[in-house]
CSV table of C-alpha atoms and ligand atoms in Angstrom, one decimal:
chain,number,residue,atom,x,y,z
M,1,MET,CA,0.1,0.1,-0.2
M,2,THR,CA,1.2,3.2,-0.9
M,3,GLY,CA,0.2,6.7,-1.0
M,4,LEU,CA,-2.3,6.3,1.6
M,5,THR,CA,-3.3,8.7,4.4
M,6,SER,CA,-3.6,7.3,7.9
M,7,GLN,CA,-7.5,7.5,7.8
M,8,GLU,CA,-7.8,5.5,4.5
M,9,ARG,CA,-5.2,3.2,5.7
M,10,ASP,CA,-7.0,2.1,8.7
M,11,CYS,CA,-10.5,1.9,6.9
M,12,VAL,CA,-8.8,-0.5,4.5
M,13,GLU,CA,-7.2,-2.7,6.8
M,14,ARG,CA,-10.8,-2.9,8.7
M,15,ALA,CA,-12.7,-4.0,5.2
M,16,MET,CA,-9.3,-6.4,4.7
M,17,ALA,CA,-9.6,-7.8,8.0
M,18,ALA,CA,-13.5,-8.9,7.3
M,19,GLN,CA,-12.3,-11.6,5.0
M,20,GLY,CA,-13.4,-14.4,7.3
M,21,ALA,CA,-16.6,-12.7,7.9
M,22,MET,CA,-17.4,-12.2,4.3
M,23,LEU,CA,-16.7,-15.8,3.3
M,24,ALA,CA,-18.8,-17.0,5.9
M,25,GLN,CA,-21.2,-15.0,4.6
M,26,VAL,CA,-21.0,-16.1,1.1
M,27,GLU,CA,-21.0,-19.6,2.4
M,28,ALA,CA,-24.6,-18.7,4.3
M,29,TRP,CA,-26.2,-17.0,1.4
M,30,ALA,CA,-25.2,-19.4,-1.2
M,31,ALA,CA,-26.3,-22.2,0.6
M,32,VAL,CA,-30.1,-20.8,0.2
M,33,ASN,CA,-31.5,-21.2,-3.3
M,34,SER,CA,-32.8,-18.1,-4.2
M,35,GLY,CA,-33.8,-18.3,-8.3
M,36,SER,CA,-35.4,-15.4,-9.2
M,37,ARG,CA,-39.0,-17.4,-8.9
M,38,ASN,CA,-38.2,-19.0,-5.7
M,39,LEU,CA,-40.2,-16.8,-3.9
M,40,ASP,CA,-39.6,-18.7,-0.3
M,41,GLY,CA,-35.9,-18.9,-1.0
M,42,LEU,CA,-35.6,-15.4,-1.8
M,43,ALA,CA,-37.5,-14.0,1.2
M,44,ARG,CA,-35.3,-16.4,3.5
M,45,VAL,CA,-32.1,-14.9,2.1
M,46,ALA,CA,-33.7,-11.3,2.1
M,47,GLY,CA,-33.8,-12.1,5.9
M,48,LEU,CA,-30.3,-13.3,6.5
M,49,ILE,CA,-28.5,-10.5,4.5
M,50,GLY,CA,-31.3,-7.9,6.2
M,51,ASP,CA,-29.7,-9.5,9.4
M,52,ALA,CA,-26.1,-8.7,8.6
M,53,PHE,CA,-27.1,-5.2,7.3
M,54,ALA,CA,-28.6,-4.5,10.5
M,55,VAL,CA,-25.2,-3.6,11.7
M,56,LEU,CA,-24.9,-0.3,9.4
M,57,PRO,CA,-26.9,2.9,10.7
M,58,GLY,CA,-30.5,3.6,9.3
M,59,GLU,CA,-33.3,1.1,9.0
M,60,ILE,CA,-33.3,-1.5,6.4
M,61,ARG,CA,-36.3,-2.1,5.0
M,62,LEU,CA,-38.2,-4.7,2.6
M,63,VAL,CA,-40.2,-3.1,-0.6
M,64,ASP,CA,-42.3,-4.7,-2.3
M,65,PRO,CA,-41.8,-5.6,-5.8
M,66,ALA,CA,-43.9,-3.5,-8.5
M,67,SER,CA,-46.4,-5.3,-10.8
M,68,VAL,CA,-45.3,-6.8,-13.8
M,69,ASP,CA,-46.9,-8.8,-16.5
M,70,ALA,CA,-45.9,-11.1,-19.0
M,71,VAL,CA,-47.5,-12.7,-22.3
M,72,ASP,CA,-48.0,-16.6,-22.5
M,73,ALA,CA,-47.5,-18.7,-25.1
M,74,LEU,CA,-51.3,-18.5,-26.0
M,75,GLY,CA,-51.2,-14.2,-26.4
M,76,ARG,CA,-52.5,-13.8,-22.7
M,77,ARG,CA,-51.3,-11.4,-20.2
M,78,HIS,CA,-50.9,-12.5,-16.8
M,79,GLU,CA,-49.0,-11.1,-13.7
M,80,LEU,CA,-45.4,-12.2,-12.6
M,81,ALA,CA,-44.7,-13.0,-9.2
M,82,HIS,CA,-41.5,-11.2,-7.7
M,83,GLY,CA,-39.8,-11.1,-4.3
M,84,GLN,CA,-39.4,-8.2,-2.0
M,85,HIS,CA,-36.5,-6.2,-2.3
M,86,LEU,CA,-34.1,-4.6,0.3
M,87,HIS,CA,-33.8,-0.7,0.6
M,88,LEU,CA,-31.6,1.3,3.0
M,89,THR,CA,-31.2,4.9,3.1
M,90,VAL,CA,-28.1,6.3,5.7
M,91,ARG,CA,-27.3,10.1,6.1
M,92,PRO,CA,-29.1,11.5,3.4
M,93,GLU,CA,-28.2,14.9,4.5
M,94,ALA,CA,-24.1,14.3,3.8
M,95,PRO,CA,-22.6,16.3,1.5
M,96,LEU,CA,-21.4,12.9,-0.5
M,97,GLN,CA,-24.3,10.9,-1.8
M,98,ILE,CA,-23.9,7.4,-3.5
M,99,LEU,CA,-25.9,4.8,-4.3
M,100,LEU,CA,-24.9,0.8,-3.9
M,101,THR,CA,-26.8,-1.7,-5.7
M,102,GLY,CA,-26.5,-5.8,-5.6
M,103,HIS,CA,-28.9,-8.5,-6.3
M,104,MET,CA,-30.0,-11.3,-4.1
M,105,ASP,CA,-31.4,-13.6,-6.8
M,106,THR,CA,-29.6,-16.4,-9.0
M,107,VAL,CA,-30.1,-17.5,-12.2
M,108,PHE,CA,-30.6,-21.4,-11.0
M,109,PRO,CA,-34.0,-22.4,-10.0
M,110,VAL,CA,-34.8,-24.6,-7.2
M,111,ASP,CA,-35.1,-27.6,-9.0
M,112,HIS,CA,-31.7,-26.9,-10.8
M,113,PRO,CA,-29.2,-29.6,-10.3
M,114,PHE,CA,-26.5,-27.1,-9.3
M,115,GLN,CA,-27.2,-26.1,-5.3
M,116,ALA,CA,-24.1,-27.1,-3.5
M,117,LEU,CA,-21.0,-25.1,-2.5
M,118,THR,CA,-17.7,-27.2,-3.5
M,119,TRP,CA,-14.2,-26.2,-2.8
M,120,LEU,CA,-12.6,-26.4,-6.1
M,121,ASP,CA,-9.1,-26.0,-4.9
M,122,ALA,CA,-7.9,-23.9,-1.2
M,123,GLY,CA,-8.5,-20.5,-3.0
M,124,THR,CA,-11.8,-21.1,-5.0
M,125,LEU,CA,-15.2,-22.0,-3.9
M,126,GLY,CA,-17.4,-23.3,-6.4
M,127,GLY,CA,-21.1,-22.8,-6.1
M,128,PRO,CA,-24.4,-21.1,-7.4
M,129,GLY,CA,-24.4,-17.0,-7.0
M,130,VAL,CA,-20.8,-17.3,-5.2
M,131,ALA,CA,-19.2,-14.9,-7.4
M,132,ASP,CA,-22.8,-13.3,-8.8
M,133,MET,CA,-23.0,-12.1,-6.7
M,134,LYS,CA,-23.4,-12.9,-2.9
M,135,SER,CA,-20.0,-12.3,-2.5
M,136,GLY,CA,-20.7,-8.7,-4.1
M,137,ILE,CA,-22.7,-7.9,-1.2
M,138,ALA,CA,-20.7,-9.6,1.2
M,139,ILE,CA,-18.1,-7.0,0.0
M,140,MET,CA,-20.5,-4.1,-0.2
M,141,LEU,CA,-21.3,-4.9,3.7
M,142,ALA,CA,-17.6,-5.1,4.5
M,143,ALA,CA,-17.0,-1.8,2.7
M,144,LEU,CA,-19.5,0.1,4.1
M,145,ARG,CA,-18.4,-1.6,7.8
M,146,ALA,CA,-15.0,-0.2,7.2
M,147,ILE,CA,-16.5,3.2,6.5
M,148,GLU,CA,-19.2,3.5,9.5
M,149,ALA,CA,-15.9,2.8,11.6
M,150,SER,CA,-14.3,5.9,10.0
M,151,GLU,CA,-14.6,9.7,11.0
M,152,ALA,CA,-15.0,10.1,7.3
M,153,ALA,CA,-18.4,8.6,7.6
M,154,ALA,CA,-20.0,11.5,9.1
M,155,SER,CA,-19.6,13.2,5.4
M,156,ILE,CA,-20.5,10.2,3.5
M,157,GLY,CA,-24.5,9.4,2.9
M,158,TYR,CA,-25.7,6.4,1.0
M,159,GLU,CA,-28.8,4.3,-0.2
M,160,VAL,CA,-28.7,0.7,-0.6
M,161,VAL,CA,-30.8,-1.3,-2.7
M,162,LEU,CA,-30.5,-5.3,-3.1
M,163,ASN,CA,-33.5,-6.4,-5.7
M,164,SER,CA,-34.7,-9.6,-6.2
M,165,ASP,CA,-35.3,-9.7,-9.8
M,166,GLU,CA,-32.3,-8.6,-11.4
M,167,GLU,CA,-31.9,-11.6,-13.5
M,168,VAL,CA,-35.0,-11.6,-15.0
M,169,GLY,CA,-34.7,-7.8,-16.2
M,170,SER,CA,-35.4,-6.2,-12.9
M,171,LEU,CA,-38.6,-5.2,-14.3
M,172,ALA,CA,-39.9,-5.2,-10.5
M,173,SER,CA,-37.4,-3.4,-9.2
M,174,ALA,CA,-36.7,-0.7,-12.3
M,175,ALA,CA,-38.6,2.5,-10.3
M,176,LEU,CA,-36.8,1.6,-7.0
M,177,LEU,CA,-33.6,1.6,-8.4
M,178,VAL,CA,-34.4,5.4,-10.3
M,179,GLN,CA,-35.9,6.7,-7.3
M,180,ALA,CA,-32.5,5.8,-5.2
M,181,ALA,CA,-30.3,6.8,-7.9
M,182,ARG,CA,-31.6,10.2,-7.6
M,183,GLY,CA,-29.5,13.1,-6.9
M,184,LYS,CA,-26.1,10.5,-6.3
M,185,ALA,CA,-22.9,12.0,-7.3
M,186,ALA,CA,-22.2,8.1,-8.2
M,187,ALA,CA,-22.9,4.8,-7.8
M,188,LEU,CA,-21.2,1.1,-7.1
M,189,THR,CA,-23.1,-2.0,-8.3
M,190,TYR,CA,-21.4,-5.3,-6.9
M,191,GLU,CA,-21.3,-7.6,-10.0
M,192,PRO,CA,-18.4,-9.9,-10.4
M,193,SER,CA,-15.7,-8.4,-12.7
M,194,ALA,CA,-15.8,-8.7,-16.5
M,195,LEU,CA,-12.8,-11.3,-16.3
M,196,PRO,CA,-11.3,-13.4,-13.0
M,197,ASP,CA,-8.0,-11.2,-13.1
M,198,GLY,CA,-10.6,-8.3,-12.1
M,199,THR,CA,-11.2,-6.4,-15.1
M,200,MET,CA,-14.1,-4.4,-14.9
M,201,ALA,CA,-17.0,-3.7,-17.1
M,202,GLY,CA,-16.9,-0.7,-19.2
M,203,ALA,CA,-19.5,0.2,-21.7
M,204,ARG,CA,-22.8,-1.9,-22.0
M,205,PRO,CA,-25.2,-2.0,-24.9
M,206,GLY,CA,-28.9,-1.9,-24.2
M,207,SER,CA,-31.3,-4.7,-24.1
M,208,GLY,CA,-34.9,-5.0,-24.4
M,209,ASN,CA,-37.0,-8.5,-24.8
M,210,PHE,CA,-40.5,-8.0,-27.1
M,211,SER,CA,-43.4,-10.5,-27.5
M,212,PHE,CA,-45.6,-9.9,-30.4
M,213,THR,CA,-49.0,-11.4,-30.3
M,214,VAL,CA,-50.0,-12.0,-33.9
M,215,ARG,CA,-53.8,-12.7,-34.4
M,216,GLY,CA,-55.1,-13.8,-37.9
M,217,LYS,CA,-57.6,-15.8,-39.0
M,218,SER,CA,-58.3,-19.9,-39.0
M,219,ALA,CA,-59.7,-21.5,-42.3
M,220,HIS,CA,-59.7,-25.0,-43.7
M,221,ALA,CA,-56.4,-25.7,-45.1
M,222,GLY,CA,-57.8,-27.4,-48.7
M,223,ARG,CA,-61.2,-26.1,-48.6
M,224,ASN,CA,-61.2,-22.4,-48.5
M,225,PRO,CA,-57.2,-21.3,-47.3
M,226,GLU,CA,-57.8,-18.1,-49.2
M,227,ASP,CA,-60.2,-17.1,-46.2
M,228,GLY,CA,-57.3,-17.7,-43.8
M,229,ARG,CA,-54.8,-15.3,-42.0
M,230,ASN,CA,-51.8,-17.2,-41.3
M,231,ALA,CA,-50.5,-16.0,-38.2
M,232,LEU,CA,-47.6,-18.2,-38.1
M,233,ILE,CA,-46.3,-17.2,-41.9
M,234,ALA,CA,-46.9,-13.2,-40.4
M,235,ALA,CA,-44.6,-13.7,-37.1
M,236,ALA,CA,-42.1,-15.5,-39.4
M,237,ASP,CA,-41.7,-12.1,-41.6
M,238,LEU,CA,-41.7,-10.4,-38.7
M,239,ALA,CA,-38.9,-12.4,-37.6
M,240,LEU,CA,-36.8,-11.8,-40.9
M,241,ARG,CA,-37.5,-8.0,-41.2
M,242,LEU,CA,-36.0,-7.8,-37.5
M,243,LYS,CA,-33.4,-9.7,-38.2
M,244,ALA,CA,-32.4,-8.2,-41.5
M,245,ALA,CA,-31.4,-5.2,-39.5
M,246,VAL,CA,-28.9,-6.8,-38.0
M,247,GLY,CA,-25.3,-4.6,-37.8
M,248,PRO,CA,-22.6,-3.5,-35.5
M,249,SER,CA,-24.5,-1.3,-33.7
M,250,LEU,CA,-27.7,-3.9,-33.2
M,251,SER,CA,-28.0,-7.3,-32.4
M,252,VAL,CA,-31.4,-9.2,-32.9
M,253,ASN,CA,-32.2,-12.4,-31.9
M,254,PRO,CA,-35.8,-14.0,-32.5
M,255,ALA,CA,-35.5,-16.5,-29.9
M,256,ARG,CA,-39.2,-18.5,-30.1
M,257,ILE,CA,-42.4,-18.7,-32.1
M,258,ASP,CA,-45.2,-20.2,-30.2
M,259,GLY,CA,-48.6,-21.2,-31.9
M,260,GLY,CA,-49.6,-23.1,-34.9
M,261,SER,CA,-52.7,-25.5,-35.5
M,262,PRO,CA,-52.9,-29.1,-37.2
M,263,ASN,CA,-51.8,-29.4,-40.4
M,264,ASN,CA,-55.4,-28.7,-41.9
M,265,VAL,CA,-55.9,-25.3,-40.3
M,266,VAL,CA,-54.6,-22.1,-41.3
M,267,PRO,CA,-53.2,-21.1,-37.9
M,268,ASP,CA,-54.8,-17.8,-36.5
M,269,LEU,CA,-52.4,-17.3,-33.2
M,270,ALA,CA,-48.7,-17.1,-33.3
M,271,VAL,CA,-46.5,-15.3,-30.3
M,272,LEU,CA,-43.0,-14.2,-31.6
M,273,ARG,CA,-40.3,-13.5,-28.8
M,274,VAL,CA,-37.1,-11.2,-29.9
M,275,ASN,CA,-34.0,-9.5,-27.7
M,276,LEU,CA,-32.9,-6.8,-29.2
M,277,ARG,CA,-29.5,-5.0,-28.2
M,278,PRO,CA,-28.7,-1.6,-29.6
M,279,ALA,CA,-25.2,-0.1,-28.8
M,280,THR,CA,-26.3,3.4,-27.8
M,281,VAL,CA,-29.2,5.5,-27.4
M,282,ALA,CA,-29.2,6.7,-30.5
M,283,ASP,CA,-29.6,2.9,-31.8
M,284,GLN,CA,-32.2,2.3,-29.4
M,285,ALA,CA,-34.2,4.8,-31.0
M,286,LEU,CA,-33.7,3.4,-34.1
M,287,ALA,CA,-34.6,0.2,-33.0
M,288,GLN,CA,-37.7,1.3,-31.7
M,289,ALA,CA,-38.9,2.9,-35.0
M,290,LEU,CA,-37.6,-0.3,-36.7
M,291,ILE,CA,-40.0,-2.4,-34.6
M,292,GLU,CA,-43.0,0.1,-35.0
M,293,GLY,CA,-42.3,0.3,-38.9
M,294,SER,CA,-42.2,-3.4,-39.2
M,295,VAL,CA,-45.3,-4.4,-37.0
M,296,ALA,CA,-47.1,-2.0,-39.2
M,297,GLU,CA,-45.2,-3.2,-42.6
M,298,VAL,CA,-46.4,-6.9,-41.3
M,299,ALA,CA,-49.7,-6.4,-40.0
M,300,ALA,CA,-50.5,-4.9,-43.1
M,301,ALA,CA,-49.0,-7.2,-45.8
M,302,HIS,CA,-50.8,-10.3,-44.1
M,303,ASP,CA,-53.9,-8.3,-43.1
M,304,VAL,CA,-53.3,-9.4,-39.3
M,305,ALA,CA,-53.6,-7.8,-35.7
M,306,ILE,CA,-49.9,-7.6,-33.7
M,307,ASP,CA,-50.1,-6.8,-30.2
M,308,VAL,CA,-46.5,-5.5,-29.2
M,309,HIS,CA,-45.5,-6.5,-25.2
M,310,GLY,CA,-42.0,-5.1,-24.0
M,311,HIS,CA,-39.3,-2.4,-24.0
M,312,PHE,CA,-35.8,-1.4,-23.9
M,313,ALA,CA,-35.7,-2.1,-20.1
M,314,ARG,CA,-32.3,-2.0,-20.0
M,315,PRO,CA,-31.2,1.3,-21.9
M,316,PRO,CA,-27.6,1.5,-23.3
M,317,LYS,CA,-24.9,2.7,-20.8
M,318,PRO,CA,-22.1,4.6,-22.6
M,319,MET,CA,-18.5,5.3,-21.7
M,320,THR,CA,-19.2,9.1,-20.6
M,321,PRO,CA,-16.4,11.5,-19.7
M,322,GLU,CA,-18.4,11.4,-15.7
M,323,LEU,CA,-17.7,7.7,-16.0
M,324,GLU,CA,-14.2,7.8,-16.9
M,325,SER,CA,-13.3,10.2,-14.2
M,326,LEU,CA,-15.2,7.4,-11.6
M,327,PHE,CA,-12.9,5.2,-13.4
M,328,GLY,CA,-10.0,7.1,-12.7
M,329,ILE,CA,-10.6,7.5,-9.0
M,330,VAL,CA,-11.0,3.8,-8.8
M,331,ARG,CA,-7.9,3.0,-10.7
M,332,GLN,CA,-6.0,5.0,-8.8
M,333,ALA,CA,-7.5,3.3,-5.5
M,334,GLY,CA,-6.6,0.0,-7.0
M,335,ALA,CA,-3.0,1.6,-7.7
M,336,ASP,CA,-2.2,2.7,-4.1
M,337,LEU,CA,-3.8,-0.9,-2.9
M,338,GLY,CA,-1.3,-2.5,-5.5
M,339,GLN,CA,-3.9,-4.1,-7.5
M,340,SER,CA,-4.0,-3.3,-10.9
M,341,ILE,CA,-7.5,-2.0,-12.1
M,342,SER,CA,-8.6,-2.2,-16.3
M,343,TRP,CA,-12.0,-2.2,-17.9
M,344,LYS,CA,-13.3,-3.1,-21.1
M,345,ALA,CA,-16.8,-2.9,-22.8
M,346,THR,CA,-18.7,-5.8,-22.7
M,347,GLY,CA,-22.2,-7.3,-24.4
M,348,GLY,CA,-24.0,-8.1,-21.2
M,349,VAL,CA,-26.4,-5.8,-19.5
M,350,CYS,CA,-27.3,-5.8,-15.8
M,351,ASP,CA,-28.6,-2.3,-13.4
M,352,GLY,CA,-25.6,-0.4,-13.9
M,353,ASN,CA,-27.6,0.4,-17.2
M,354,ASN,CA,-30.6,1.5,-15.7
M,355,ILE,CA,-28.6,3.6,-13.2
M,356,ALA,CA,-26.6,5.1,-15.9
M,357,ALA,CA,-30.0,5.9,-17.5
M,358,CYS,CA,-30.6,8.4,-14.6
M,359,GLY,CA,-27.4,10.3,-15.6
M,360,VAL,CA,-25.4,8.9,-12.5
M,361,PRO,CA,-21.9,7.4,-13.6
M,362,VAL,CA,-21.8,4.0,-12.4
M,363,ILE,CA,-19.2,1.4,-12.0
M,364,ASP,CA,-21.3,-1.8,-11.9
M,365,THR,CA,-18.3,-4.6,-11.7
M,366,MET,CA,-17.4,-3.8,-8.4
M,367,GLY,CA,-17.6,-7.1,-6.6
M,368,ALA,CA,-15.5,-10.1,-6.8
M,369,ARG,CA,-13.2,-12.0,-8.9
M,370,GLY,CA,-14.4,-15.1,-10.4
M,371,GLY,CA,-16.0,-16.9,-13.5
M,372,SER,CA,-18.1,-18.9,-15.4
M,373,ILE,CA,-21.3,-17.2,-13.9
M,374,HIS,CA,-24.5,-18.7,-14.7
M,375,SER,CA,-23.3,-22.2,-15.6
M,376,MET,CA,-23.0,-25.1,-12.9
M,377,GLU,CA,-18.8,-24.4,-13.3
M,378,GLU,CA,-19.3,-20.8,-11.3
M,379,TYR,CA,-16.7,-19.9,-8.9
M,380,LEU,CA,-15.1,-17.2,-6.7
M,381,ILE,CA,-11.7,-16.3,-6.1
M,382,VAL,CA,-11.7,-16.4,-2.0
M,383,GLU,CA,-8.7,-14.0,-1.7
M,384,SER,CA,-10.6,-11.4,-4.1
M,385,LEU,CA,-13.2,-10.6,-1.2
M,386,GLY,CA,-10.7,-8.9,1.1
M,387,GLN,CA,-9.2,-6.9,-2.0
M,388,ARG,CA,-12.4,-6.0,-3.3
M,389,ALA,CA,-13.7,-4.8,0.2
M,390,ALA,CA,-10.7,-3.0,0.1
M,391,LEU,CA,-10.8,-1.2,-3.3
M,392,SER,CA,-14.2,-0.5,-2.4
M,393,ALA,CA,-13.9,1.3,0.9
M,394,LEU,CA,-10.9,3.6,-0.6
M,395,THR,CA,-13.1,4.3,-3.7
M,396,ILE,CA,-15.6,5.9,-1.5
M,397,LEU,CA,-13.4,7.5,1.1
M,398,ARG,CA,-11.7,9.2,-2.2
M,399,LEU,CA,-15.0,10.0,-3.5
M,400,ALA,CA,-15.8,12.1,-0.3
M,401,ALA,CA,-12.6,13.6,-0.2
M,402,GLU,CA,-13.5,14.8,-3.8
M,403,ALA,CA,-17.0,16.1,-2.9
M,404,ALA,CA,-15.3,18.0,0.0
M,405,ARG,CA,-12.9,19.7,-2.3
X,1,ZN,ZN1,-25.4,-10.6,-11.5
């Protein structure tokens, strides 16, 4: 460690000393399944994490999920159930205001074969959510505890949002994130590093999931097919038109078509699912226009009705001058701790996208080093817990020092 004030050194040492506590938390929290659709498991994990965060000042509260609907294979809208989110506000009058976020859910449902923790070697723990991101939540807490024990805490206010639906798009927590981001100088989100060496994620594309319900008209396939309006063909035409717009600044993935009919009936219903990822905010506007234009053209060409459900729930997160200067602070903090910090653009999306869309610079890979996330090979590099907690604590102190300048 070089270039640290004595206050910074004390704070960093406290964060690193929490290594054992963080590992115990990761083991306890990852032992409980919290797949995004496992409401019982999410409630249990929220209880465990809420208890751990109760050592911080302020009152941690459970927030009900916002109402979210989806379209089923028959084109019917129905409500989706989500777990509650945790929300904490500390010193809202302090001169520095930051947002820290994480998610309690994982991609592994309760009946998935990947449930157990396994030591892969002395320094590597495998298990569901160990990297993404139960370790990130432990790191956030260790950094905040180290800050709270410092005199600098008086000048630092923050909100924490731990949602339970990040892995399914944060539709039930988007409004909470927007509200918590308001007025913040910066945000830190605790997704695992983009690469196992600690490389962080810079710019991210946006992402939108859409369901197009196409309603045509059934008819006998042999007797009067001309009276039918084939919804399946219209859905396929729409998929092809959207896919044809793929380029360097837009990826389009037509993923599924539900519907159809017996061979002797012209099908009157099809539901097409498409994911679109625009690189920039301007590309998102173009993609939105593409959707609207293609839907109108296909509806007219096939004489069908098309109902569009979905939106760009993850807006693009560009590299901005404000984000570059935040990265500068994190990189310098890393250098002073003997950690080399770099970042690169990635194709993935996360809550950092939504926070960036509020105009708040956000580094969204402050969590642990690890890898193979969203797979049965997911692992956590255990020594990164203390390293990353130290990095977060020092970053927050430096943000406070800058705000005081
Ligand atoms: Zn994650």
